[in-house]
mmCIF file of C-alpha atoms in Angstrom:
data_model
loop_
_atom_site.group_PDB
_atom_site.id
_atom_site.type_symbol
_atom_site.label_atom_id
_atom_site.label_comp_id
_atom_site.label_asym_id
_atom_site.label_seq_id
_atom_site.Cartn_x
_atom_site.Cartn_y
_atom_site.Cartn_z
ATOM 1 C CA UNK A 238 -54.312 -3.499 -23.405
ATOM 2 C CA UNK A 239 -51.232 -1.808 -23.946
ATOM 3 C CA UNK A 240 -48.343 -3.627 -25.632
ATOM 4 C CA UNK A 241 -45.057 -4.367 -23.669
ATOM 5 C CA UNK A 242 -42.353 -1.725 -24.830
ATOM 6 C CA UNK A 243 -38.854 -2.999 -25.356
ATOM 7 C CA UNK A 244 -36.001 -1.304 -22.919
ATOM 8 C CA UNK A 245 -34.590 1.893 -24.251
ATOM 9 C CA UNK A 246 -30.963 2.236 -25.326
ATOM 10 C CA UNK A 247 -30.544 4.025 -21.998
ATOM 11 C CA UNK A 248 -31.895 1.383 -19.865
ATOM 12 C CA UNK A 249 -29.819 -1.292 -21.299
ATOM 13 C CA UNK A 250 -26.356 0.597 -20.964
ATOM 14 C CA UNK A 251 -25.692 1.666 -17.368
ATOM 15 C CA UNK A 252 -22.539 3.707 -18.716
ATOM 16 C CA UNK A 253 -24.725 5.500 -21.363
ATOM 17 C CA UNK A 254 -27.479 6.267 -18.648
ATOM 18 C CA UNK A 255 -24.782 7.624 -16.185
ATOM 19 C CA UNK A 256 -23.123 9.990 -18.588
ATOM 20 C CA UNK A 257 -26.272 11.402 -20.636
ATOM 21 C CA UNK A 258 -29.391 10.023 -18.893
ATOM 22 C CA UNK A 259 -30.409 13.166 -17.677
ATOM 23 C CA UNK A 260 -29.756 16.904 -18.022
ATOM 24 C CA UNK A 261 -27.447 17.238 -15.068
ATOM 25 C CA UNK A 262 -25.367 14.167 -16.079
ATOM 26 C CA UNK A 263 -25.254 15.578 -19.714
ATOM 27 C CA UNK A 264 -24.031 18.793 -18.593
ATOM 28 C CA UNK A 265 -21.328 17.099 -16.266
ATOM 29 C CA UNK A 266 -20.385 14.930 -18.968
ATOM 30 C CA UNK A 267 -20.137 18.012 -21.506
ATOM 31 C CA UNK A 268 -17.830 19.627 -19.129
ATOM 32 C CA UNK A 269 -15.518 16.639 -18.835
ATOM 33 C CA UNK A 270 -15.367 16.345 -22.382
ATOM 34 C CA UNK A 271 -14.159 19.868 -22.903
ATOM 35 C CA UNK A 272 -11.614 19.515 -20.070
ATOM 36 C CA UNK A 273 -10.413 16.378 -21.609
ATOM 37 C CA UNK A 274 -10.159 17.959 -25.082
ATOM 38 C CA UNK A 275 -7.922 20.930 -23.739
ATOM 39 C CA UNK A 276 -5.775 18.500 -21.663
ATOM 40 C CA UNK A 277 -5.519 15.366 -23.609
ATOM 41 C CA UNK A 278 -3.631 16.594 -26.828
ATOM 42 C CA UNK A 279 -0.743 18.423 -25.148
ATOM 43 C CA UNK A 280 -0.391 15.431 -22.772
ATOM 44 C CA UNK A 281 -0.293 12.905 -25.529
ATOM 45 C CA UNK A 282 2.371 15.076 -27.395
ATOM 46 C CA UNK A 283 4.477 15.214 -24.277
ATOM 47 C CA UNK A 284 4.306 11.473 -23.336
ATOM 48 C CA UNK A 285 4.375 10.166 -26.878
ATOM 49 C CA UNK A 286 4.456 12.192 -30.010
ATOM 50 C CA UNK A 287 7.416 14.508 -29.102
ATOM 51 C CA UNK A 288 8.987 12.000 -26.468
ATOM 52 C CA UNK A 289 12.508 10.515 -26.878
ATOM 53 C CA UNK A 290 12.412 6.992 -26.321
ATOM 54 C CA UNK A 291 16.297 6.353 -27.340
ATOM 55 C CA UNK A 292 19.187 8.504 -27.234
ATOM 56 C CA UNK A 293 21.259 10.384 -24.646
ATOM 57 C CA UNK A 294 20.716 13.647 -22.466
ATOM 58 C CA UNK A 295 21.436 16.128 -25.430
ATOM 59 C CA UNK A 296 18.813 14.269 -27.597
ATOM 60 C CA UNK A 297 16.304 14.623 -24.916
ATOM 61 C CA UNK A 298 17.025 18.230 -24.310
ATOM 62 C CA UNK A 299 16.729 19.212 -28.015
ATOM 63 C CA UNK A 300 13.186 17.656 -28.007
ATOM 64 C CA UNK A 301 10.189 19.150 -26.423
ATOM 65 C CA UNK A 302 8.577 15.858 -25.147
ATOM 66 C CA UNK A 303 9.328 13.507 -22.301
ATOM 67 C CA UNK A 304 12.793 11.673 -22.197
ATOM 68 C CA UNK A 305 11.927 8.108 -21.622
ATOM 69 C CA UNK A 306 15.412 7.312 -22.500
ATOM 70 C CA UNK A 307 16.265 8.580 -19.217
ATOM 71 C CA UNK A 308 13.938 5.913 -17.673
ATOM 72 C CA UNK A 309 15.534 3.314 -19.642
ATOM 73 C CA UNK A 310 18.886 4.303 -18.450
ATOM 74 C CA UNK A 311 18.318 4.933 -14.878
ATOM 75 C CA UNK A 312 15.513 2.031 -14.460
ATOM 76 C CA UNK A 313 17.759 -0.077 -12.316
ATOM 77 C CA UNK A 314 18.973 2.770 -10.163
ATOM 78 C CA UNK A 315 15.127 3.650 -9.765
ATOM 79 C CA UNK A 316 14.101 0.268 -8.826
ATOM 80 C CA UNK A 317 16.898 -0.622 -6.487
ATOM 81 C CA UNK A 318 18.504 2.642 -5.246
ATOM 82 C CA UNK A 319 21.946 2.557 -4.045
ATOM 83 C CA UNK A 320 21.883 -1.197 -3.555
ATOM 84 C CA UNK A 321 25.086 -2.820 -4.934
ATOM 85 C CA UNK A 322 24.643 -3.341 -8.615
ATOM 86 C CA UNK A 323 26.580 -6.801 -8.485
ATOM 87 C CA UNK A 324 24.222 -8.111 -5.878
ATOM 88 C CA UNK A 325 21.177 -6.802 -7.959
ATOM 89 C CA UNK A 326 19.765 -10.413 -8.295
ATOM 90 C CA UNK A 327 19.056 -10.830 -4.635
ATOM 91 C CA UNK A 328 16.944 -7.600 -4.614
ATOM 92 C CA UNK A 329 14.952 -8.859 -7.735
ATOM 93 C CA UNK A 330 14.267 -12.282 -5.928
ATOM 94 C CA UNK A 331 13.118 -10.300 -2.777
ATOM 95 C CA UNK A 332 10.702 -8.368 -4.877
ATOM 96 C CA UNK A 333 9.478 -11.298 -6.813
ATOM 97 C CA UNK A 334 9.047 -13.314 -3.418
ATOM 98 C CA UNK A 335 6.787 -10.475 -1.783
ATOM 99 C CA UNK A 336 4.958 -9.931 -5.130
ATOM 100 C CA UNK A 337 4.396 -13.504 -5.425
ATOM 101 C CA UNK A 338 3.084 -14.032 -2.148
ATOM 102 C CA UNK A 339 0.703 -10.955 -2.504
ATOM 103 C CA UNK A 340 -0.663 -12.950 -5.569
ATOM 104 C CA UNK A 341 -1.121 -16.050 -3.366
ATOM 105 C CA UNK A 342 -2.822 -14.138 -0.795
ATOM 106 C CA UNK A 343 -5.462 -12.840 -3.361
ATOM 107 C CA UNK A 344 -6.935 -16.407 -3.365
ATOM 108 C CA UNK A 345 -9.435 -16.556 -0.404
ATOM 109 C CA UNK A 346 -9.262 -20.482 -0.356
ATOM 110 C CA UNK A 347 -5.602 -20.225 0.815
ATOM 111 C CA UNK A 348 -6.209 -18.177 3.694
ATOM 112 C CA UNK A 349 -5.170 -19.720 6.861
ATOM 113 C CA UNK A 350 -2.409 -20.311 9.284
ATOM 114 C CA UNK A 351 -0.312 -21.808 6.376
ATOM 115 C CA UNK A 352 -0.460 -18.465 4.635
ATOM 116 C CA UNK A 353 0.327 -16.495 7.630
ATOM 117 C CA UNK A 354 3.388 -18.712 8.416
ATOM 118 C CA UNK A 355 4.423 -18.213 4.606
ATOM 119 C CA UNK A 356 4.128 -14.421 5.035
ATOM 120 C CA UNK A 357 6.425 -14.354 8.145
ATOM 121 C CA UNK A 358 8.716 -16.824 6.461
ATOM 122 C CA UNK A 359 8.894 -14.732 3.293
ATOM 123 C CA UNK A 360 9.337 -11.489 4.859
ATOM 124 C CA UNK A 361 12.253 -13.084 6.996
ATOM 125 C CA UNK A 362 13.667 -14.579 3.514
ATOM 126 C CA UNK A 363 13.349 -11.156 1.796
ATOM 127 C CA UNK A 364 15.333 -9.323 4.649
ATOM 128 C CA UNK A 365 18.013 -12.174 4.339
ATOM 129 C CA UNK A 366 18.121 -11.689 0.648
ATOM 130 C CA UNK A 367 18.643 -8.146 0.890
ATOM 131 C CA UNK A 368 20.826 -7.843 3.874
ATOM 132 C CA UNK A 369 22.782 -10.978 3.633
ATOM 133 C CA UNK A 370 24.250 -13.441 5.998
ATOM 134 C CA UNK A 371 25.714 -17.027 5.897
ATOM 135 C CA UNK A 372 26.512 -17.570 2.059
ATOM 136 C CA UNK A 373 25.373 -14.163 0.860
ATOM 137 C CA UNK A 374 27.602 -10.962 1.387
ATOM 138 C CA UNK A 375 26.166 -8.487 3.783
ATOM 139 C CA UNK A 376 24.574 -5.456 2.591
ATOM 140 C CA UNK A 377 23.880 -2.608 5.421
ATOM 141 C CA UNK A 378 20.350 -1.427 5.415
ATOM 142 C CA UNK A 379 21.858 2.039 4.508
ATOM 143 C CA UNK A 380 22.230 0.716 0.894
ATOM 144 C CA UNK A 381 18.584 -0.672 0.490
ATOM 145 C CA UNK A 382 16.343 1.389 -1.590
ATOM 146 C CA UNK A 383 13.956 1.513 -4.292
ATOM 147 C CA UNK A 384 10.964 -0.931 -4.782
ATOM 148 C CA UNK A 385 12.259 -3.558 -2.254
ATOM 149 C CA UNK A 386 12.307 -0.960 0.531
ATOM 150 C CA UNK A 387 8.648 0.320 -0.310
ATOM 151 C CA UNK A 388 7.365 -3.159 -0.472
ATOM 152 C CA UNK A 389 9.085 -4.633 2.804
ATOM 153 C CA UNK A 390 7.918 -1.396 4.766
ATOM 154 C CA UNK A 391 4.239 -1.422 3.292
ATOM 155 C CA UNK A 392 3.864 -5.189 3.501
ATOM 156 C CA UNK A 393 5.903 -5.982 6.803
ATOM 157 C CA UNK A 394 4.184 -3.116 8.878
ATOM 158 C CA UNK A 395 0.814 -4.463 7.713
ATOM 159 C CA UNK A 396 1.557 -7.810 8.659
ATOM 160 C CA UNK A 397 3.011 -6.800 11.996
ATOM 161 C CA UNK A 398 0.155 -4.302 12.615
ATOM 162 C CA UNK A 399 -2.735 -6.746 11.906
ATOM 163 C CA UNK A 400 -2.357 -8.886 15.187
ATOM 164 C CA UNK A 401 -1.716 -5.669 17.490
ATOM 165 C CA UNK A 402 -4.743 -3.968 15.699
ATOM 166 C CA UNK A 403 -7.086 -6.633 16.708
ATOM 167 C CA UNK A 404 -5.801 -6.964 20.243
ATOM 168 C CA UNK A 405 -6.308 -3.227 20.432
ATOM 169 C CA UNK A 406 -9.754 -3.059 19.224
ATOM 170 C CA UNK A 407 -10.556 -6.039 21.726
ATOM 171 C CA UNK A 408 -8.967 -4.183 24.499
ATOM 172 C CA UNK A 409 -10.882 -0.900 23.647
ATOM 173 C CA UNK A 410 -14.101 -2.926 23.854
ATOM 174 C CA UNK A 411 -12.984 -4.665 27.070
ATOM 175 C CA UNK A 412 -14.873 -4.381 30.319
ATOM 176 C CA UNK A 413 -11.830 -4.128 32.277
ATOM 177 C CA UNK A 414 -11.380 -0.306 32.649
ATOM 178 C CA UNK A 415 -7.466 -0.175 32.785
ATOM 179 C CA UNK A 416 -7.220 -2.292 29.730
ATOM 180 C CA UNK A 417 -9.800 0.003 27.940
ATOM 181 C CA UNK A 418 -7.954 3.048 29.090
ATOM 182 C CA UNK A 419 -4.321 2.164 28.013
ATOM 183 C CA UNK A 420 -5.864 1.217 24.681
ATOM 184 C CA UNK A 421 -7.591 4.275 24.149
ATOM 185 C CA UNK A 422 -4.733 6.497 25.243
ATOM 186 C CA UNK A 423 -2.356 4.459 22.708
ATOM 187 C CA UNK A 424 -4.783 4.568 19.812
ATOM 188 C CA UNK A 425 -5.849 8.256 20.141
ATOM 189 C CA UNK A 426 -2.110 9.395 20.925
ATOM 190 C CA UNK A 427 -1.035 7.735 17.832
ATOM 191 C CA UNK A 428 -3.950 9.025 15.638
ATOM 192 C CA UNK A 429 -3.574 12.447 17.103
ATOM 193 C CA UNK A 430 -0.067 13.116 15.617
ATOM 194 C CA UNK A 431 1.043 12.961 11.789
ATOM 195 C CA UNK A 432 3.019 9.840 10.514
ATOM 196 C CA UNK A 433 6.087 12.458 10.147
ATOM 197 C CA UNK A 434 6.171 13.245 13.827
ATOM 198 C CA UNK A 435 6.190 9.505 14.565
ATOM 199 C CA UNK A 436 8.855 8.944 12.026
ATOM 200 C CA UNK A 437 11.048 11.819 13.626
ATOM 201 C CA UNK A 438 10.582 10.307 17.104
ATOM 202 C CA UNK A 439 11.384 6.895 15.974
ATOM 203 C CA UNK A 440 14.638 8.105 14.286
ATOM 204 C CA UNK A 441 15.785 11.158 16.524
ATOM 205 C CA UNK A 442 14.331 10.674 20.000
ATOM 206 C CA UNK A 443 14.281 6.845 20.529
ATOM 207 C CA UNK A 444 18.041 6.366 19.984
ATOM 208 C CA UNK A 445 18.579 9.069 22.897
ATOM 209 C CA UNK A 446 16.507 6.619 25.201
ATOM 210 C CA UNK A 447 18.816 3.800 24.531
ATOM 211 C CA UNK A 448 21.473 2.727 27.084
ATOM 212 C CA UNK A 449 24.952 3.937 25.949
ATOM 213 C CA UNK A 450 26.356 1.741 23.300
ATOM 214 C CA UNK A 451 23.071 0.179 22.411
ATOM 215 C CA UNK A 452 21.482 0.985 18.845
ATOM 216 C CA UNK A 453 18.848 -0.265 16.573
ATOM 217 C CA UNK A 454 18.911 -0.099 12.875
ATOM 218 C CA UNK A 455 17.225 2.997 11.406
ATOM 219 C CA UNK A 456 15.140 0.558 8.818
ATOM 220 C CA UNK A 457 13.956 -1.414 11.857
ATOM 221 C CA UNK A 458 12.899 1.893 13.734
ATOM 222 C CA UNK A 459 11.061 3.058 10.551
ATOM 223 C CA UNK A 460 9.311 -0.223 10.175
ATOM 224 C CA UNK A 461 8.126 -0.337 13.904
ATOM 225 C CA UNK A 462 6.989 3.219 13.674
ATOM 226 C CA UNK A 463 4.890 2.479 10.733
ATOM 227 C CA UNK A 464 3.538 -0.548 12.222
ATOM 228 C CA UNK A 465 2.240 1.242 15.324
ATOM 229 C CA UNK A 466 0.909 3.962 13.148
ATOM 230 C CA UNK A 467 -0.958 1.272 11.054
ATOM 231 C CA UNK A 468 -2.076 -0.670 14.089
ATOM 232 C CA UNK A 469 -3.651 2.315 15.642
ATOM 233 C CA UNK A 470 -5.770 3.031 12.359
ATOM 234 C CA UNK A 471 -6.474 -0.552 11.757
ATOM 235 C CA UNK A 472 -7.738 -0.997 15.369
ATOM 236 C CA UNK A 473 -10.660 1.523 14.657
ATOM 237 C CA UNK A 474 -11.476 -0.217 11.585
ATOM 238 C CA UNK A 475 -11.552 -3.630 13.247
ATOM 239 C CA UNK A 476 -13.653 -2.289 16.035
ATOM 240 C CA UNK A 477 -16.208 -0.883 13.818
ATOM 241 C CA UNK A 478 -16.470 -4.278 12.354
ATOM 242 C CA UNK A 479 -16.936 -5.792 15.678
ATOM 243 C CA UNK A 480 -19.748 -3.495 16.738
ATOM 244 C CA UNK A 481 -21.472 -4.411 13.476
ATOM 245 C CA UNK A 482 -21.716 -8.096 14.435
ATOM 246 C CA UNK A 483 -25.086 -8.600 15.821
ATOM 247 C CA UNK A 484 -25.192 -9.617 19.733
ATOM 248 C CA UNK A 485 -27.302 -12.496 18.686
ATOM 249 C CA UNK A 486 -24.338 -14.194 17.051
ATOM 250 C CA UNK A 487 -22.303 -14.417 20.321
ATOM 251 C CA UNK A 488 -25.507 -15.508 22.122
ATOM 252 C CA UNK A 489 -26.080 -18.259 19.613
ATOM 253 C CA UNK A 490 -22.521 -19.486 19.838
ATOM 254 C CA UNK A 491 -22.544 -19.442 23.496
ATOM 255 C CA UNK A 492 -25.955 -21.628 23.430
ATOM 256 C CA UNK A 493 -24.008 -24.229 21.276
ATOM 257 C CA UNK A 494 -21.336 -24.584 24.061
ATOM 258 C CA UNK A 495 -18.663 -22.534 22.392
ATOM 259 C CA UNK A 496 -16.107 -20.628 24.821
ATOM 260 C CA UNK A 497 -15.654 -17.094 24.702
ATOM 261 C CA UNK A 498 -12.428 -17.638 22.616
ATOM 262 C CA UNK A 499 -14.049 -19.973 20.191
ATOM 263 C CA UNK A 500 -16.977 -17.506 19.890
ATOM 264 C CA UNK A 501 -14.551 -14.627 19.035
ATOM 265 C CA UNK A 502 -12.269 -16.620 16.672
ATOM 266 C CA UNK A 503 -14.815 -18.828 14.906
ATOM 267 C CA UNK A 504 -17.916 -16.603 14.823
ATOM 268 C CA UNK A 505 -17.253 -12.931 15.538
ATOM 269 C CA UNK A 506 -13.944 -12.017 14.129
ATOM 270 C CA UNK A 507 -14.576 -13.617 10.766
ATOM 271 C CA UNK A 508 -17.828 -11.534 10.328
ATOM 272 C CA UNK A 509 -16.308 -8.573 11.647
ATOM 273 C CA UNK A 510 -13.272 -8.667 9.118
ATOM 274 C CA UNK A 511 -15.356 -9.497 6.384
ATOM 275 C CA UNK A 512 -17.564 -6.520 6.780
ATOM 276 C CA UNK A 513 -14.717 -4.220 6.860
ATOM 277 C CA UNK A 514 -12.819 -5.524 3.607
ATOM 278 C CA UNK A 515 -12.993 -2.023 1.872
ATOM 279 C CA UNK A 516 -11.843 0.032 4.711
ATOM 280 C CA UNK A 517 -8.880 -2.341 5.365
ATOM 281 C CA UNK A 518 -7.982 -2.202 1.658
ATOM 282 C CA UNK A 519 -8.341 1.571 1.380
ATOM 283 C CA UNK A 520 -6.069 1.818 4.508
ATOM 284 C CA UNK A 521 -3.280 -0.360 2.835
ATOM 285 C CA UNK A 522 -3.358 1.740 -0.232
ATOM 286 C CA UNK A 523 -2.930 4.559 1.914
ATOM 287 C CA UNK A 524 -0.031 3.119 3.900
ATOM 288 C CA UNK A 525 1.645 2.024 0.622
ATOM 289 C CA UNK A 526 1.612 5.562 -0.579
ATOM 290 C CA UNK A 527 2.588 6.922 2.937
ATOM 291 C CA UNK A 528 5.863 4.953 2.802
ATOM 292 C CA UNK A 529 7.105 7.707 0.687
ATOM 293 C CA UNK A 530 7.477 9.665 3.772
ATOM 294 C CA UNK A 531 10.428 7.725 4.927
ATOM 295 C CA UNK A 532 12.401 10.056 2.541
ATOM 296 C CA UNK A 533 12.548 12.766 5.249
ATOM 297 C CA UNK A 534 14.634 10.523 7.474
ATOM 298 C CA UNK A 535 17.176 9.607 4.581
ATOM 299 C CA UNK A 536 15.769 6.424 3.195
ATOM 300 C CA UNK A 537 15.559 5.794 -0.490
ATOM 301 C CA UNK A 538 12.142 4.154 -1.297
ATOM 302 C CA UNK A 539 10.944 3.942 -4.739
ATOM 303 C CA UNK A 540 9.867 7.773 -5.064
ATOM 304 C CA UNK A 541 12.995 9.096 -3.528
ATOM 305 C CA UNK A 542 15.304 6.779 -5.811
ATOM 306 C CA UNK A 543 13.279 8.159 -8.740
ATOM 307 C CA UNK A 544 13.939 11.534 -7.542
ATOM 308 C CA UNK A 545 17.764 10.947 -6.811
ATOM 309 C CA UNK A 546 17.969 9.325 -10.285
ATOM 310 C CA UNK A 547 17.217 12.826 -11.750
ATOM 311 C CA UNK A 548 20.223 14.323 -9.846
ATOM 312 C CA UNK A 549 22.839 12.356 -12.121
ATOM 313 C CA UNK A 550 24.965 14.874 -13.514
ATOM 314 C CA UNK A 551 24.675 13.096 -16.796
ATOM 315 C CA UNK A 552 20.993 13.072 -16.726
ATOM 316 C CA UNK A 553 20.153 16.075 -14.375
ATOM 317 C CA UNK A 554 16.735 17.806 -14.485
ATOM 318 C CA UNK A 555 14.437 15.075 -15.876
ATOM 319 C CA UNK A 556 12.280 15.205 -12.636
ATOM 320 C CA UNK A 557 8.975 15.059 -14.486
ATOM 321 C CA UNK A 558 9.844 11.820 -16.272
ATOM 322 C CA UNK A 559 11.127 10.240 -12.791
ATOM 323 C CA UNK A 560 8.113 11.244 -11.039
ATOM 324 C CA UNK A 561 5.663 10.160 -13.843
ATOM 325 C CA UNK A 562 7.384 6.685 -13.867
ATOM 326 C CA UNK A 563 7.099 6.313 -9.939
ATOM 327 C CA UNK A 564 3.359 7.532 -10.071
ATOM 328 C CA UNK A 565 2.674 4.735 -12.772
ATOM 329 C CA UNK A 566 4.337 1.941 -10.560
ATOM 330 C CA UNK A 567 2.234 3.292 -7.436
ATOM 331 C CA UNK A 568 -1.017 3.531 -9.534
ATOM 332 C CA UNK A 569 -0.591 -0.103 -10.859
ATOM 333 C CA UNK A 570 -0.275 -1.365 -7.199
ATOM 334 C CA UNK A 571 -3.093 0.771 -5.794
ATOM 335 C CA UNK A 572 -5.593 0.383 -8.641
ATOM 336 C CA UNK A 573 -5.249 -3.473 -8.846
ATOM 337 C CA UNK A 574 -5.713 -3.313 -4.837
ATOM 338 C CA UNK A 575 -8.923 -1.488 -5.380
ATOM 339 C CA UNK A 576 -10.217 -3.517 -8.094
ATOM 340 C CA UNK A 577 -9.400 -6.754 -5.958
ATOM 341 C CA UNK A 578 -11.165 -5.380 -3.113
ATOM 342 C CA UNK A 579 -14.429 -4.956 -5.227
ATOM 343 C CA UNK A 580 -14.059 -8.287 -6.587
ATOM 344 C CA UNK A 581 -13.322 -9.899 -2.815
ATOM 345 C CA UNK A 582 -16.610 -7.887 -1.590
ATOM 346 C CA UNK A 583 -18.621 -9.830 -4.174
ATOM 347 C CA UNK A 584 -16.966 -13.106 -3.733
ATOM 348 C CA UNK A 585 -17.645 -13.256 0.002
ATOM 349 C CA UNK A 586 -21.047 -11.491 -0.322
ATOM 350 C CA UNK A 587 -20.299 -8.758 1.717
ATOM 351 C CA UNK A 588 -23.399 -6.766 2.526
#
């Protein structure tokens, strides 16, 4: 009778097993370590050891590392762009409002109609804080920039696109030929052209179609274009979720006396959306990053504001620091969303 052997160190450590558990993993880990050893020291020297954290442009140019003093000097411009500095508290309030609501939305037990209403109210409040009106002095959208623009475009377009995407997904599965045809044409047309082309169409072509004297704000046109773009992709994700719900679920709901609308709202859609959380978060991360493309129509989102900060004659040329800082901000948002997606899949017990 053989004695039971205790688990080995490799069996007890998934990380160790993934890195050195086999010859292939060991070889791959060795290559990664060599590349890290080559890249890490000069990166640390540029980022930290030789960097200039305080001083002016001359002291930065005399050093060989990064100039973080530039970020400290231009931080307000990078975050807010050309937004009037004396009205900056309003922009900060709009940022805090949107990020705070994202934090509340991360709690599944708060999901419902009240949260949807809170999102609509918060988006309107953020627009009012930025644009002014009533007791607040008006600020035209041409002066909006930085992080508020990035957050408003990404969050706002996603909120607007979500109901449209569900309607398109349902329309594409409809038994009515005309409804299905128009949904397919819209989805495939939008998915068939790059987002830049849609932005150009919304910015340059759409104003030509308006009656003489009529005009729609460029920010609103960009937000509408982004919403339609998101809706087309999101509709396909929702449709995939709908197809994954077994037909027996609808039949069981019908046997209990639920109407078609109740079956869709209470049985089918919740299961469909729960099964596609990961693709939805992946799309949201991509859209958050794609808002940087609005720079081509002259809007100053976070990345474009960071680039513009490096054109200041007193601090000209520190593009690397500006882009590294912007990349760090984008990474924090996107990495947090990715980790939250993993937690949510486990919380909802997604298969």
